[in-house]
Amino acid sequence: MRHAIKNGGIILEENAVVNITLAPVQSNFSVYEALRVLNKHVVHLEDHVERLKNSAFSIGLKLPKVEWKEEIDKLIEKDGITDATMRILVVGTEKPLWFITWNTLLTYPDSYYKEGVSAITYKGERFLPQCKTGNLLVNYLSREEGKRHNAFEALLVDRNGEILEGSRSNFYILRKNVMKTAPDEKVLDGITRISVLRAARELGYTVEFSAPKPEEIWTADASFISSTSMGAMPLRMVDGKECPFDYEKVAAICSLVRKWECIDDQS
Amino acid sequence: MRHAIKNGGIILEENAVVNITLAPVQSNFSVYEALRVLNKHVVHLEDHVERLKNSAFSIGLKLPKVEWKEEIDKLIEKDGITDATMRILVVGTEKPLWFITWNTLLTYPDSYYKEGVSAITYKGERFLPQCKTGNLLVNYLSREEGKRHNAFEALLVDRNGEILEGSRSNFYILRKNVMKTAPDEKVLDGITRISVLRAARELGYTVEFSAPKPEEIWTADASFISSTSMGAMPLRMVDGKECPFDYEKVAAICSLVRKWECIDDQS
């Protein structure tokens, strides 16, 4: 039976519950982080904790003082975890409720990286895009709409007709020596996004912080998405049409991003 | 000990919980209704059930078949309820989870109606305004911001600088023989709003469906908000400044709205 941590105590995962009569539960007054555990080690943990603090601060949620590494290690030991996808959730009840839960490591077939994946565009934008809060309905609905079209991801097109991000990823296009992506203040400052920006610069790209419009996908060399679990993943189809797909360009970025994950221990 | 209903079974309220590892729970893929129970009778129940269906349909949540009146009556009997505020929640898990919970009837002092209440304006708008979904963070944050200013309500000002609704109410201004409020498609079609529109027409107002801008508050005769628990409630202060307040005008509307609640039995 899988376990979880609730406010510092080890519990059965089935007891990782919240009461639906509490206003903060009813209103998604909560923040979260999704982590990657590789070989018993949480990748970029400090960055995740920092972002958790920023998300909480932005919505006025008072974070409890928690030694996240210790707590995560407790769970890793209890359940004998080697690789996993982990989730921290803090609910802003009067005395905050916090949880650490886990699942098998989310990975994707090699073919997704070699052949690219498909996406749809979806009209919608997140409230408070810089925070990871529990307010996730637009992400959920866009992803479900994607599934109905056999698409892996949904690209959120905002009121200005620009693609800010995907339902669970950041979004980029490559054209000649320029990489274009939405500016920091309009999106979640993805932890993998930081690595993508660094990789692009090391590979000689100029980074242009301007959200691409869907039509730019067709004149780009390649478009791709990134997230903690995906790394950098190329797009092959958008809204049912094949899009430009320069495999080598995305693969070069992806391989740097993954390399830095593994040497994160030493940094 | 207070009880609740979960998928047709009577449980202790403390067991009205959801597991935080479920994606629909994490993503507010849920719909709800807040009901008023007066003298063991749910006011406008059919309208609430109809709206629950519409909310669910809009987000693609498959509602379970439930005889809501029977289920509510079970809870009324079990806990010996006379007057209460009740909440229906349906979470769109694979097999939907549904709950009925209750609390003491939410009422307000007479002085709120006679002297008016205060509100702040807050920049924000709801995603899918016509649905009552669990995606409520903007409502929660705006209300908390209001509390910090000792204000009773927060009026949500959208991207066009128009007041569509309050954090938990609809919004109206009265000027001469015109009542102005946001059009149906931009707001939650409040059940009390329907009564307010009917009352305004019976009292000889022309209803103009156009969302008021904050500055119009200062040249109106009166501004007010409405909800299931408030009925129609006049505003006396907005953003810390006293606003025009014609008590009689709002009181006339409020008294019709409350009258129809009581004769809802016979309709």
Short mmCIF file of C-alpha atoms in Angstrom, two decimals:
data_model
loop_
_atom_site.label_atom_id
_atom_site.label_comp_id
_atom_site.label_asym_id
_atom_site.label_seq_id
_atom_site.Cartn_x
_atom_site.Cartn_y
_atom_site.Cartn_z
CA MET A 1 0.00 0.00 0.00
CA ARG A 2 1.35 3.37 -1.00
CA HIS A 3 1.91 6.03 1.67
CA ALA A 4 1.85 9.80 1.78
CA ILE A 5 2.89 12.52 4.18
CA LYS A 6 0.26 14.73 5.80
CA ASN A 7 1.50 17.58 7.96
CA GLY A 8 4.63 15.64 8.82
CA GLY A 9 3.00 12.31 9.58
CA ILE A 10 3.16 9.20 7.41
CA ILE A 11 -0.32 8.07 6.36
CA LEU A 12 -1.83 5.65 3.88
CA GLU A 13 -2.35 7.35 0.53
CA GLU A 14 -6.08 6.62 0.79
CA ASN A 15 -6.14 8.94 3.80
CA ALA A 16 -4.68 11.87 1.87
CA VAL A 17 -8.01 13.68 1.90
CA VAL A 18 -9.44 17.13 2.49
CA ASN A 19 -12.87 18.04 3.83
CA ILE A 20 -15.12 19.63 1.20
CA THR A 21 -16.87 21.91 3.72
CA LEU A 22 -13.72 24.03 4.18
CA ALA A 23 -13.78 27.30 2.21
CA PRO A 24 -10.11 27.11 1.09
CA VAL A 25 -10.76 23.60 -0.22
CA GLN A 26 -13.91 24.74 -2.02
CA SER A 27 -12.04 27.69 -3.54
CA ASN A 28 -8.69 26.13 -4.57
CA PHE A 29 -6.84 28.35 -2.14
CA SER A 30 -3.80 26.11 -2.45
CA VAL A 31 -0.37 25.86 -4.09
CA TYR A 32 1.52 22.83 -5.36
CA GLU A 33 4.66 21.54 -7.03
CA ALA A 34 5.25 18.46 -9.18
CA LEU A 35 8.69 16.94 -8.64
CA ARG A 36 10.79 14.32 -10.35
CA VAL A 37 12.58 11.78 -8.19
CA LEU A 38 15.45 10.02 -9.97
CA ASN A 39 17.56 7.47 -8.14
CA LYS A 40 16.13 8.52 -4.72
CA HIS A 41 17.04 12.14 -5.41
CA VAL A 42 14.62 15.02 -6.11
CA VAL A 43 15.69 16.95 -9.19
CA HIS A 44 16.05 20.74 -8.71
CA LEU A 45 14.38 20.57 -5.27
CA GLU A 46 15.58 24.01 -4.19
CA ASP A 47 14.07 25.62 -7.28
CA HIS A 48 10.77 23.88 -6.63
CA VAL A 49 10.69 24.99 -2.99
CA GLU A 50 11.54 28.53 -4.04
CA ARG A 51 8.70 28.52 -6.55
CA LEU A 52 6.30 27.06 -3.97
CA LYS A 53 7.15 30.02 -1.73
CA ASN A 54 6.59 32.49 -4.56
CA SER A 55 3.25 30.94 -5.48
CA ALA A 56 2.12 31.06 -1.85
CA PHE A 57 3.28 34.64 -1.39
CA SER A 58 1.45 35.78 -4.54
CA ILE A 59 -1.92 34.59 -3.27
CA GLY A 60 -1.34 35.46 0.38
CA LEU A 61 -1.15 31.87 1.59
CA LYS A 62 1.03 31.52 4.67
CA LEU A 63 3.30 28.52 4.10
CA PRO A 64 4.09 26.39 7.13
CA LYS A 65 7.75 25.90 7.95
CA VAL A 66 8.64 22.50 6.54
CA GLU A 67 12.00 20.84 5.89
CA TRP A 68 10.86 19.54 2.51
CA LYS A 69 13.96 17.46 1.84
CA GLU A 70 13.63 15.62 5.14
CA GLU A 71 9.95 14.97 4.64
CA ILE A 72 10.43 13.73 1.10
CA ASP A 73 13.28 11.48 2.22
CA LYS A 74 10.98 10.00 4.89
CA LEU A 75 8.51 9.02 2.19
CA ILE A 76 11.24 7.75 -0.15
CA GLU A 77 12.47 5.49 2.61
CA LYS A 78 9.05 4.33 3.79
CA ASP A 79 7.91 3.22 0.33
CA GLY A 80 11.33 2.22 -1.02
CA ILE A 81 11.05 4.71 -3.87
CA THR A 82 13.81 4.95 -6.48
CA ASP A 83 12.19 6.90 -9.33
CA ALA A 84 8.86 8.71 -8.99
CA THR A 85 6.75 11.69 -9.79
CA MET A 86 6.02 13.46 -6.53
CA ARG A 87 3.55 16.17 -5.60
CA ILE A 88 3.58 18.73 -2.82
CA LEU A 89 0.21 20.33 -2.03
CA VAL A 90 -0.42 23.03 0.56
CA VAL A 91 -4.02 24.04 1.27
CA GLY A 92 -4.47 27.47 2.85
CA THR A 93 -6.79 26.44 5.67
CA GLU A 94 -6.46 28.31 8.96
CA LYS A 95 -3.81 25.80 10.03
CA PRO A 96 -2.46 24.90 6.58
CA LEU A 97 -2.81 21.30 5.48
CA TRP A 98 0.14 19.97 3.52
CA PHE A 99 0.72 16.74 1.71
CA ILE A 100 3.41 14.89 -0.17
CA THR A 101 2.12 12.17 -2.48
CA TRP A 102 3.80 10.14 -5.20
CA ASN A 103 3.20 8.01 -8.25
CA THR A 104 5.29 5.97 -10.69
CA LEU A 105 7.68 8.18 -12.64
CA LEU A 106 5.92 9.80 -15.57
CA THR A 107 8.01 9.02 -18.65
CA TYR A 108 7.26 9.01 -22.34
CA PRO A 109 8.24 6.67 -25.17
CA ASP A 110 11.38 7.56 -27.15
CA SER A 111 9.20 7.88 -30.23
CA TYR A 112 7.58 10.99 -28.71
CA TYR A 113 10.97 12.70 -28.84
CA LYS A 114 12.07 11.28 -32.20
CA GLU A 115 8.82 11.67 -34.09
CA GLY A 116 7.24 14.52 -32.18
CA VAL A 117 3.79 14.71 -30.59
CA SER A 118 0.52 16.36 -31.56
CA ALA A 119 -1.21 19.33 -29.96
CA ILE A 120 -4.39 21.30 -30.36
CA THR A 121 -4.86 25.01 -29.78
CA TYR A 122 -7.43 25.96 -27.13
CA LYS A 123 -8.78 29.40 -26.33
CA GLY A 124 -8.10 30.04 -22.68
CA GLU A 125 -5.64 31.52 -20.26
CA ARG A 126 -4.72 30.89 -16.65
CA PHE A 127 -5.61 33.21 -13.80
CA LEU A 128 -2.32 34.25 -12.09
CA PRO A 129 -0.09 32.51 -14.65
CA GLN A 130 3.04 32.93 -12.54
CA CYS A 131 1.70 30.83 -9.67
CA LYS A 132 1.11 27.12 -9.38
CA THR A 133 -2.22 27.23 -7.57
CA GLY A 134 -5.04 24.73 -7.33
CA ASN A 135 -7.07 26.83 -9.77
CA LEU A 136 -6.58 24.45 -12.69
CA LEU A 137 -9.87 24.00 -14.50
CA VAL A 138 -8.71 25.60 -17.78
CA ASN A 139 -5.70 23.27 -17.79
CA TYR A 140 -7.89 20.26 -17.17
CA LEU A 141 -10.56 21.13 -19.73
CA SER A 142 -8.04 21.98 -22.45
CA ARG A 143 -6.21 18.72 -21.86
CA GLU A 144 -9.45 16.73 -22.03
CA GLU A 145 -10.32 18.51 -25.28
CA GLY A 146 -6.86 17.51 -26.56
CA LYS A 147 -7.50 13.88 -25.62
CA ARG A 148 -10.73 13.92 -27.61
CA HIS A 149 -8.60 14.85 -30.64
CA ASN A 150 -5.94 12.25 -29.79
CA ALA A 151 -3.57 15.10 -29.05
CA PHE A 152 -0.88 14.94 -26.40
CA GLU A 153 -1.04 18.58 -25.38
CA ALA A 154 -3.29 21.66 -25.66
CA LEU A 155 -1.70 25.03 -26.39
CA LEU A 156 -3.54 27.84 -24.60
CA VAL A 157 -4.24 30.80 -26.88
CA ASP A 158 -4.92 33.96 -24.89
CA ARG A 159 -7.22 36.93 -25.56
CA ASN A 160 -4.58 38.48 -27.85
CA GLY A 161 -4.32 35.36 -29.97
CA GLU A 162 -0.93 34.42 -28.57
CA ILE A 163 0.22 31.05 -27.28
CA LEU A 164 1.47 31.63 -23.77
CA GLU A 165 1.89 28.03 -22.65
CA GLY A 166 0.49 24.52 -22.85
CA SER A 167 -1.97 22.93 -20.41
CA ARG A 168 1.02 21.51 -18.50
CA SER A 169 4.05 22.81 -20.36
CA ASN A 170 5.87 25.88 -21.65
CA PHE A 171 5.94 26.53 -25.40
CA TYR A 172 8.69 27.62 -27.81
CA ILE A 173 9.36 28.00 -31.51
CA LEU A 174 12.76 27.88 -33.22
CA ARG A 175 13.40 29.79 -36.43
CA LYS A 176 16.91 30.15 -37.81
CA ASN A 177 19.00 31.29 -34.83
CA VAL A 178 16.07 32.66 -32.78
CA MET A 179 14.04 30.93 -30.08
CA LYS A 180 10.74 32.63 -29.29
CA THR A 181 8.71 32.09 -26.12
CA ALA A 182 6.31 34.06 -23.91
CA PRO A 183 7.88 36.56 -21.48
CA ASP A 184 8.41 35.57 -17.82
CA GLU A 185 5.59 37.68 -16.46
CA LYS A 186 2.93 36.01 -18.59
CA VAL A 187 3.70 32.36 -17.82
CA LEU A 188 4.73 30.01 -15.11
CA ASP A 189 8.46 30.31 -14.76
CA GLY A 190 8.92 26.61 -15.42
CA ILE A 191 11.94 25.03 -13.82
CA THR A 192 12.63 23.10 -16.99
CA ARG A 193 12.01 26.36 -18.89
CA ILE A 194 15.03 27.87 -17.13
CA SER A 195 17.13 24.96 -18.40
CA VAL A 196 15.66 25.33 -21.90
CA LEU A 197 16.58 29.03 -22.00
CA ARG A 198 20.09 28.25 -20.83
CA ALA A 199 20.46 25.42 -23.35
CA ALA A 200 19.22 27.60 -26.22
CA ARG A 201 21.74 30.29 -25.38
CA GLU A 202 24.59 27.78 -25.10
CA LEU A 203 23.62 26.48 -28.53
CA GLY A 204 23.86 29.99 -29.97
CA TYR A 205 20.19 30.98 -30.17
CA THR A 206 18.99 34.48 -29.49
CA VAL A 207 16.01 34.26 -27.13
CA GLU A 208 13.09 36.52 -28.03
CA PHE A 209 10.58 36.94 -25.20
CA SER A 210 7.41 37.41 -27.18
CA ALA A 211 4.55 34.92 -27.18
CA PRO A 212 4.28 33.20 -30.59
CA LYS A 213 0.99 33.30 -32.49
CA PRO A 214 -0.34 29.97 -33.80
CA GLU A 215 0.38 30.97 -37.42
CA GLU A 216 4.09 31.31 -36.65
CA ILE A 217 4.24 27.55 -36.11
CA TRP A 218 3.98 27.01 -39.86
CA THR A 219 6.97 29.15 -40.79
CA ALA A 220 9.20 27.98 -37.91
CA ASP A 221 11.90 25.30 -38.16
CA ALA A 222 10.48 23.50 -35.14
CA SER A 223 8.06 24.04 -32.22
CA PHE A 224 8.36 22.30 -28.88
CA ILE A 225 7.05 22.15 -25.34
CA SER A 226 8.79 21.59 -22.02
CA SER A 227 7.93 20.47 -18.51
CA THR A 228 9.49 18.72 -15.55
CA SER A 229 8.34 15.31 -16.75
CA MET A 230 8.72 15.88 -20.51
CA GLY A 231 11.99 17.73 -20.64
CA ALA A 232 11.86 19.30 -24.14
CA MET A 233 9.49 17.55 -26.53
CA PRO A 234 8.99 18.45 -30.21
CA LEU A 235 5.60 19.02 -31.82
CA ARG A 236 4.82 17.21 -35.07
CA MET A 237 1.14 18.04 -35.55
CA VAL A 238 -0.89 21.07 -34.49
CA ASP A 239 -4.68 21.10 -34.90
CA GLY A 240 -4.45 18.03 -37.10
CA LYS A 241 -1.92 19.46 -39.56
CA GLU A 242 1.73 18.46 -39.83
CA CYS A 243 4.02 21.25 -38.74
CA PRO A 244 7.72 21.90 -39.51
CA PHE A 245 9.85 19.54 -37.49
CA ASP A 246 13.62 19.86 -37.36
CA TYR A 247 14.43 16.95 -35.08
CA GLU A 248 18.10 17.79 -34.53
CA LYS A 249 17.37 21.29 -33.29
CA VAL A 250 15.01 20.18 -30.51
CA ALA A 251 17.07 17.10 -29.66
CA ALA A 252 20.13 19.27 -28.98
CA ILE A 253 18.19 21.36 -26.47
CA CYS A 254 16.56 18.32 -24.89
CA SER A 255 19.82 16.52 -24.35
CA LEU A 256 21.36 19.49 -22.51
CA VAL A 257 18.25 19.84 -20.32
CA ARG A 258 18.36 16.16 -19.35
CA LYS A 259 22.11 16.29 -18.73
CA TRP A 260 21.68 19.10 -16.19
CA GLU A 261 19.01 17.11 -14.39
CA CYS A 262 21.49 14.35 -13.71
CA ILE A 263 24.30 16.55 -12.47
CA ASP A 264 21.94 18.56 -10.29
CA ASP A 265 23.28 16.55 -7.33
CA GLN A 266 26.61 18.24 -7.51
CA SER A 267 25.38 21.78 -8.07
CA MET B 1 -22.71 15.78 15.22
CA ARG B 2 -23.69 17.12 11.85
CA HIS B 3 -24.25 14.74 8.94
CA ALA B 4 -23.87 14.92 5.19
CA ILE B 5 -24.85 12.83 2.19
CA LYS B 6 -22.19 11.19 0.06
CA ASN B 7 -23.36 9.36 -3.07
CA GLY B 8 -26.70 8.61 -1.42
CA GLY B 9 -25.40 7.46 1.95
CA ILE B 10 -25.67 9.38 5.21
CA ILE B 11 -22.21 10.05 6.69
CA LEU B 12 -20.72 12.19 9.41
CA GLU B 13 -19.79 15.60 8.06
CA GLU B 14 -16.17 14.98 9.04
CA ASN B 15 -16.15 12.17 6.48
CA ALA B 16 -17.22 14.45 3.63
CA VAL B 17 -13.76 14.29 2.09
CA VAL B 18 -12.09 13.86 -1.30
CA ASN B 19 -8.70 12.32 -2.05
CA ILE B 20 -6.14 14.86 -3.23
CA THR B 21 -4.40 12.41 -5.57
CA LEU B 22 -7.39 12.38 -7.96
CA ALA B 23 -6.90 14.57 -11.04
CA PRO B 24 -10.49 15.98 -11.05
CA VAL B 25 -10.02 16.95 -7.38
CA GLN B 26 -6.66 18.58 -8.12
CA SER B 27 -8.17 20.46 -11.07
CA ASN B 28 -11.54 21.64 -9.68
CA PHE B 29 -13.39 19.56 -12.22
CA SER B 30 -16.57 19.94 -10.22
CA VAL B 31 -19.87 21.81 -10.09
CA TYR B 32 -21.90 23.00 -7.14
CA GLU B 33 -25.01 24.82 -5.94
CA ALA B 34 -25.68 26.76 -2.75
CA LEU B 35 -29.26 26.39 -1.54
CA ARG B 36 -31.44 28.04 1.04
CA VAL B 37 -33.60 25.87 3.24
CA LEU B 38 -36.46 27.74 4.92
CA ASN B 39 -38.91 25.88 7.13
CA LYS B 40 -37.65 22.48 5.89
CA HIS B 41 -38.20 23.49 2.31
CA VAL B 42 -35.53 24.22 -0.31
CA VAL B 43 -36.19 27.53 -2.05
CA HIS B 44 -36.26 27.38 -5.87
CA LEU B 45 -34.88 23.82 -5.87
CA GLU B 46 -35.88 23.11 -9.46
CA ASP B 47 -34.02 26.17 -10.69
CA HIS B 48 -30.91 25.13 -8.77
CA VAL B 49 -31.03 21.59 -10.17
CA GLU B 50 -31.49 22.97 -13.67
CA ARG B 51 -28.47 25.23 -13.22
CA LEU B 52 -26.39 22.37 -11.82
CA LYS B 53 -27.18 20.44 -15.01
CA ASN B 54 -26.20 23.40 -17.17
CA SER B 55 -22.92 23.92 -15.30
CA ALA B 56 -22.07 20.23 -15.65
CA PHE B 57 -22.98 20.15 -19.33
CA SER B 58 -20.81 23.21 -20.06
CA ILE B 59 -17.66 21.58 -18.73
CA GLY B 60 -18.44 18.06 -19.95
CA LEU B 61 -19.04 16.61 -16.49
CA LYS B 62 -21.48 13.69 -16.58
CA LEU B 63 -23.92 14.20 -13.73
CA PRO B 64 -25.11 11.11 -11.92
CA LYS B 65 -28.87 10.55 -11.78
CA VAL B 66 -29.91 11.75 -8.35
CA GLU B 67 -33.33 12.54 -6.89
CA TRP B 68 -32.05 15.71 -5.24
CA LYS B 69 -35.26 16.46 -3.35
CA GLU B 70 -35.35 13.00 -1.77
CA GLU B 71 -31.69 13.15 -0.83
CA ILE B 72 -32.02 16.61 0.68
CA ASP B 73 -35.13 15.55 2.60
CA LYS B 74 -33.18 12.59 4.02
CA LEU B 75 -30.59 15.00 5.40
CA ILE B 76 -33.22 17.45 6.66
CA GLU B 77 -34.87 14.63 8.57
CA LYS B 78 -31.64 13.08 9.89
CA ASP B 79 -30.34 16.33 11.37
CA GLY B 80 -33.72 17.86 12.22
CA ILE B 81 -33.00 20.88 10.02
CA THR B 82 -35.51 23.73 9.79
CA ASP B 83 -33.51 26.58 8.22
CA ALA B 84 -30.09 26.11 6.65
CA THR B 85 -27.68 26.96 3.90
CA MET B 86 -27.06 23.80 1.92
CA ARG B 87 -24.46 22.91 -0.66
CA ILE B 88 -24.49 20.33 -3.42
CA LEU B 89 -21.07 19.40 -4.83
CA VAL B 90 -20.42 16.98 -7.69
CA VAL B 91 -16.81 16.07 -8.46
CA GLY B 92 -16.20 14.73 -11.96
CA THR B 93 -14.20 11.66 -11.01
CA GLU B 94 -14.65 8.55 -13.18
CA LYS B 95 -17.55 7.52 -10.97
CA PRO B 96 -18.70 10.99 -9.89
CA LEU B 97 -18.57 11.77 -6.19
CA TRP B 98 -21.45 13.82 -4.94
CA PHE B 99 -22.16 15.43 -1.61
CA ILE B 100 -24.85 17.38 0.16
CA THR B 101 -23.61 19.36 3.17
CA TRP B 102 -25.23 22.03 5.30
CA ASN B 103 -24.57 24.86 7.69
CA THR B 104 -26.64 27.28 9.78
CA LEU B 105 -28.67 29.59 7.57
CA LEU B 106 -26.58 32.48 6.36
CA THR B 107 -28.47 35.66 7.22
CA TYR B 108 -27.47 39.28 7.59
CA PRO B 109 -28.43 41.99 10.10
CA ASP B 110 -31.33 44.27 9.14
CA SER B 111 -28.89 47.17 9.25
CA TYR B 112 -27.14 45.80 6.15
CA TYR B 113 -30.35 46.34 4.23
CA LYS B 114 -31.33 49.64 5.83
CA GLU B 115 -27.91 51.28 5.85
CA GLY B 116 -26.23 49.48 2.99
CA VAL B 117 -22.90 47.64 2.92
CA SER B 118 -19.45 48.46 1.59
CA ALA B 119 -17.60 46.96 -1.35
CA ILE B 120 -14.24 47.25 -3.04
CA THR B 121 -13.50 46.93 -6.74
CA TYR B 122 -11.09 44.16 -7.72
CA LYS B 123 -9.52 43.51 -11.11
CA GLY B 124 -10.43 39.99 -12.12
CA GLU B 125 -12.93 37.88 -13.94
CA ARG B 126 -14.17 34.34 -13.71
CA PHE B 127 -13.31 31.61 -16.19
CA LEU B 128 -16.61 30.29 -17.61
CA PRO B 129 -18.77 32.87 -15.83
CA GLN B 130 -22.02 31.09 -16.67
CA CYS B 131 -21.09 27.96 -14.72
CA LYS B 132 -20.83 27.29 -11.01
CA THR B 133 -17.65 25.23 -11.02
CA GLY B 134 -15.07 24.55 -8.33
CA ASN B 135 -12.67 26.98 -10.06
CA LEU B 136 -13.16 29.73 -7.49
CA LEU B 137 -9.80 31.23 -6.61
CA VAL B 138 -10.56 34.69 -8.03
CA ASN B 139 -13.74 34.78 -5.95
CA TYR B 140 -11.86 33.74 -2.84
CA LEU B 141 -8.94 36.15 -3.29
CA SER B 142 -11.16 39.12 -4.10
CA ARG B 143 -13.29 38.44 -1.06
CA GLU B 144 -10.24 38.18 1.20
CA GLU B 145 -8.98 41.48 -0.24
CA GLY B 146 -12.38 42.95 0.59
CA LYS B 147 -12.13 41.69 4.17
CA ARG B 148 -8.76 43.41 4.55
CA HIS B 149 -10.58 46.66 3.72
CA ASN B 150 -13.51 45.83 6.02
CA ALA B 151 -15.67 45.52 2.95
CA PHE B 152 -18.57 43.11 2.68
CA GLU B 153 -18.18 42.37 -1.02
CA ALA B 154 -15.67 42.70 -3.87
CA LEU B 155 -16.92 43.82 -7.28
CA LEU B 156 -15.01 42.10 -10.10
CA VAL B 157 -13.88 44.53 -12.79
CA ASP B 158 -13.09 42.74 -16.05
CA ARG B 159 -10.49 43.46 -18.77
CA ASN B 160 -12.83 46.08 -20.31
CA GLY B 161 -13.19 47.98 -17.06
CA GLU B 162 -16.74 46.77 -16.49
CA ILE B 163 -18.27 45.33 -13.34
CA LEU B 164 -19.73 41.99 -14.32
CA GLU B 165 -20.50 40.64 -10.86
CA GLY B 166 -19.41 40.45 -7.25
CA SER B 167 -17.29 37.71 -5.69
CA ARG B 168 -20.50 35.93 -4.66
CA SER B 169 -23.28 38.13 -6.02
CA ASN B 170 -24.73 39.81 -9.10
CA PHE B 171 -24.46 43.57 -9.44
CA TYR B 172 -26.92 46.30 -10.52
CA ILE B 173 -27.27 50.04 -10.65
CA LEU B 174 -30.52 52.03 -10.64
CA ARG B 175 -30.75 55.42 -12.33
CA LYS B 176 -34.10 57.11 -12.82
CA ASN B 177 -36.30 54.41 -14.36
CA VAL B 178 -33.46 52.26 -15.69
CA MET B 179 -31.79 49.27 -14.03
CA LYS B 180 -28.45 48.33 -15.54
CA THR B 181 -26.70 44.98 -15.13
CA ALA B 182 -24.32 42.73 -17.08
CA PRO B 183 -25.86 40.64 -19.90
CA ASP B 184 -26.75 36.98 -19.25
CA GLU B 185 -23.87 35.55 -21.27
CA LYS B 186 -21.21 37.30 -19.20
CA VAL B 187 -22.33 36.32 -15.71
CA LEU B 188 -23.75 33.53 -13.68
CA ASP B 189 -27.47 33.54 -14.28
CA GLY B 190 -28.18 33.93 -10.60
CA ILE B 191 -31.42 32.46 -9.39
CA THR B 192 -32.05 35.52 -7.26
CA ARG B 193 -31.01 37.61 -10.29
CA ILE B 194 -34.03 36.23 -12.16
CA SER B 195 -36.25 37.44 -9.33
CA VAL B 196 -34.50 40.83 -9.27
CA LEU B 197 -35.10 41.30 -13.01
CA ARG B 198 -38.74 40.36 -12.60
CA ALA B 199 -39.14 42.68 -9.62
CA ALA B 200 -37.51 45.59 -11.44
CA ARG B 201 -39.87 45.18 -14.38
CA GLU B 202 -42.93 44.93 -12.12
CA LEU B 203 -41.81 48.16 -10.46
CA GLY B 204 -41.64 49.89 -13.85
CA TYR B 205 -37.91 49.87 -14.55
CA THR B 206 -36.47 49.35 -17.99
CA VAL B 207 -33.70 46.75 -17.74
CA GLU B 208 -30.55 47.57 -19.69
CA PHE B 209 -28.24 44.60 -20.15
CA SER B 210 -24.90 46.32 -20.22
CA ALA B 211 -22.26 45.90 -17.52
CA PRO B 212 -21.86 49.12 -15.50
CA LYS B 213 -18.45 50.73 -15.20
CA PRO B 214 -17.29 51.67 -11.68
CA GLU B 215 -17.63 55.40 -12.41
CA GLU B 216 -21.36 54.98 -13.10
CA ILE B 217 -21.86 54.15 -9.43
CA TRP B 218 -21.34 57.82 -8.55
CA THR B 219 -24.08 59.14 -10.84
CA ALA B 220 -26.61 56.39 -10.08
CA ASP B 221 -29.49 56.66 -7.61
CA ALA B 222 -28.46 53.39 -5.96
CA SER B 223 -26.27 50.35 -6.55
CA PHE B 224 -26.95 46.91 -5.13
CA ILE B 225 -25.93 43.27 -5.18
CA SER B 226 -27.96 40.07 -5.03
CA SER B 227 -27.47 36.43 -4.16
CA THR B 228 -29.37 33.47 -2.78
CA SER B 229 -28.42 34.31 0.79
CA MET B 230 -28.49 38.12 0.52
CA GLY B 231 -31.58 38.66 -1.56
CA ALA B 232 -31.07 42.25 -2.82
CA MET B 233 -28.67 44.30 -0.69
CA PRO B 234 -27.81 47.99 -1.23
CA LEU B 235 -24.26 49.35 -1.41
CA ARG B 236 -23.39 52.36 0.72
CA MET B 237 -19.61 52.60 0.20
CA VAL B 238 -17.42 51.62 -2.72
CA ASP B 239 -13.62 51.70 -2.44
CA GLY B 240 -13.93 53.68 0.79
CA LYS B 241 -16.15 56.45 -0.62
CA GLU B 242 -19.82 56.93 0.11
CA CYS B 243 -21.97 56.26 -2.93
CA PRO B 244 -25.53 57.40 -3.78
CA PHE B 245 -27.98 55.37 -1.78
CA ASP B 246 -31.71 55.57 -2.40
CA TYR B 247 -32.93 53.16 0.24
CA GLU B 248 -36.54 52.99 -0.92
CA LYS B 249 -35.65 51.97 -4.43
CA VAL B 250 -33.62 48.92 -3.40
CA ALA B 251 -35.99 48.01 -0.57
CA ALA B 252 -38.89 47.78 -3.00
CA ILE B 253 -37.00 45.27 -5.13
CA CYS B 254 -35.75 43.32 -2.13
CA SER B 255 -39.16 42.93 -0.64
CA LEU B 256 -40.60 41.45 -3.84
CA VAL B 257 -37.65 39.04 -4.15
CA ARG B 258 -38.14 37.79 -0.60
CA LYS B 259 -41.88 37.51 -1.05
CA TRP B 260 -41.44 35.16 -4.02
CA GLU B 261 -39.10 32.97 -2.01
CA CYS B 262 -41.84 32.32 0.49
CA ILE B 263 -44.55 31.49 -1.99
CA ASP B 264 -42.21 29.28 -4.01
CA ASP B 265 -43.97 26.30 -2.37
CA GLN B 266 -47.15 26.89 -4.25
CA SER B 267 -45.59 27.64 -7.63
#
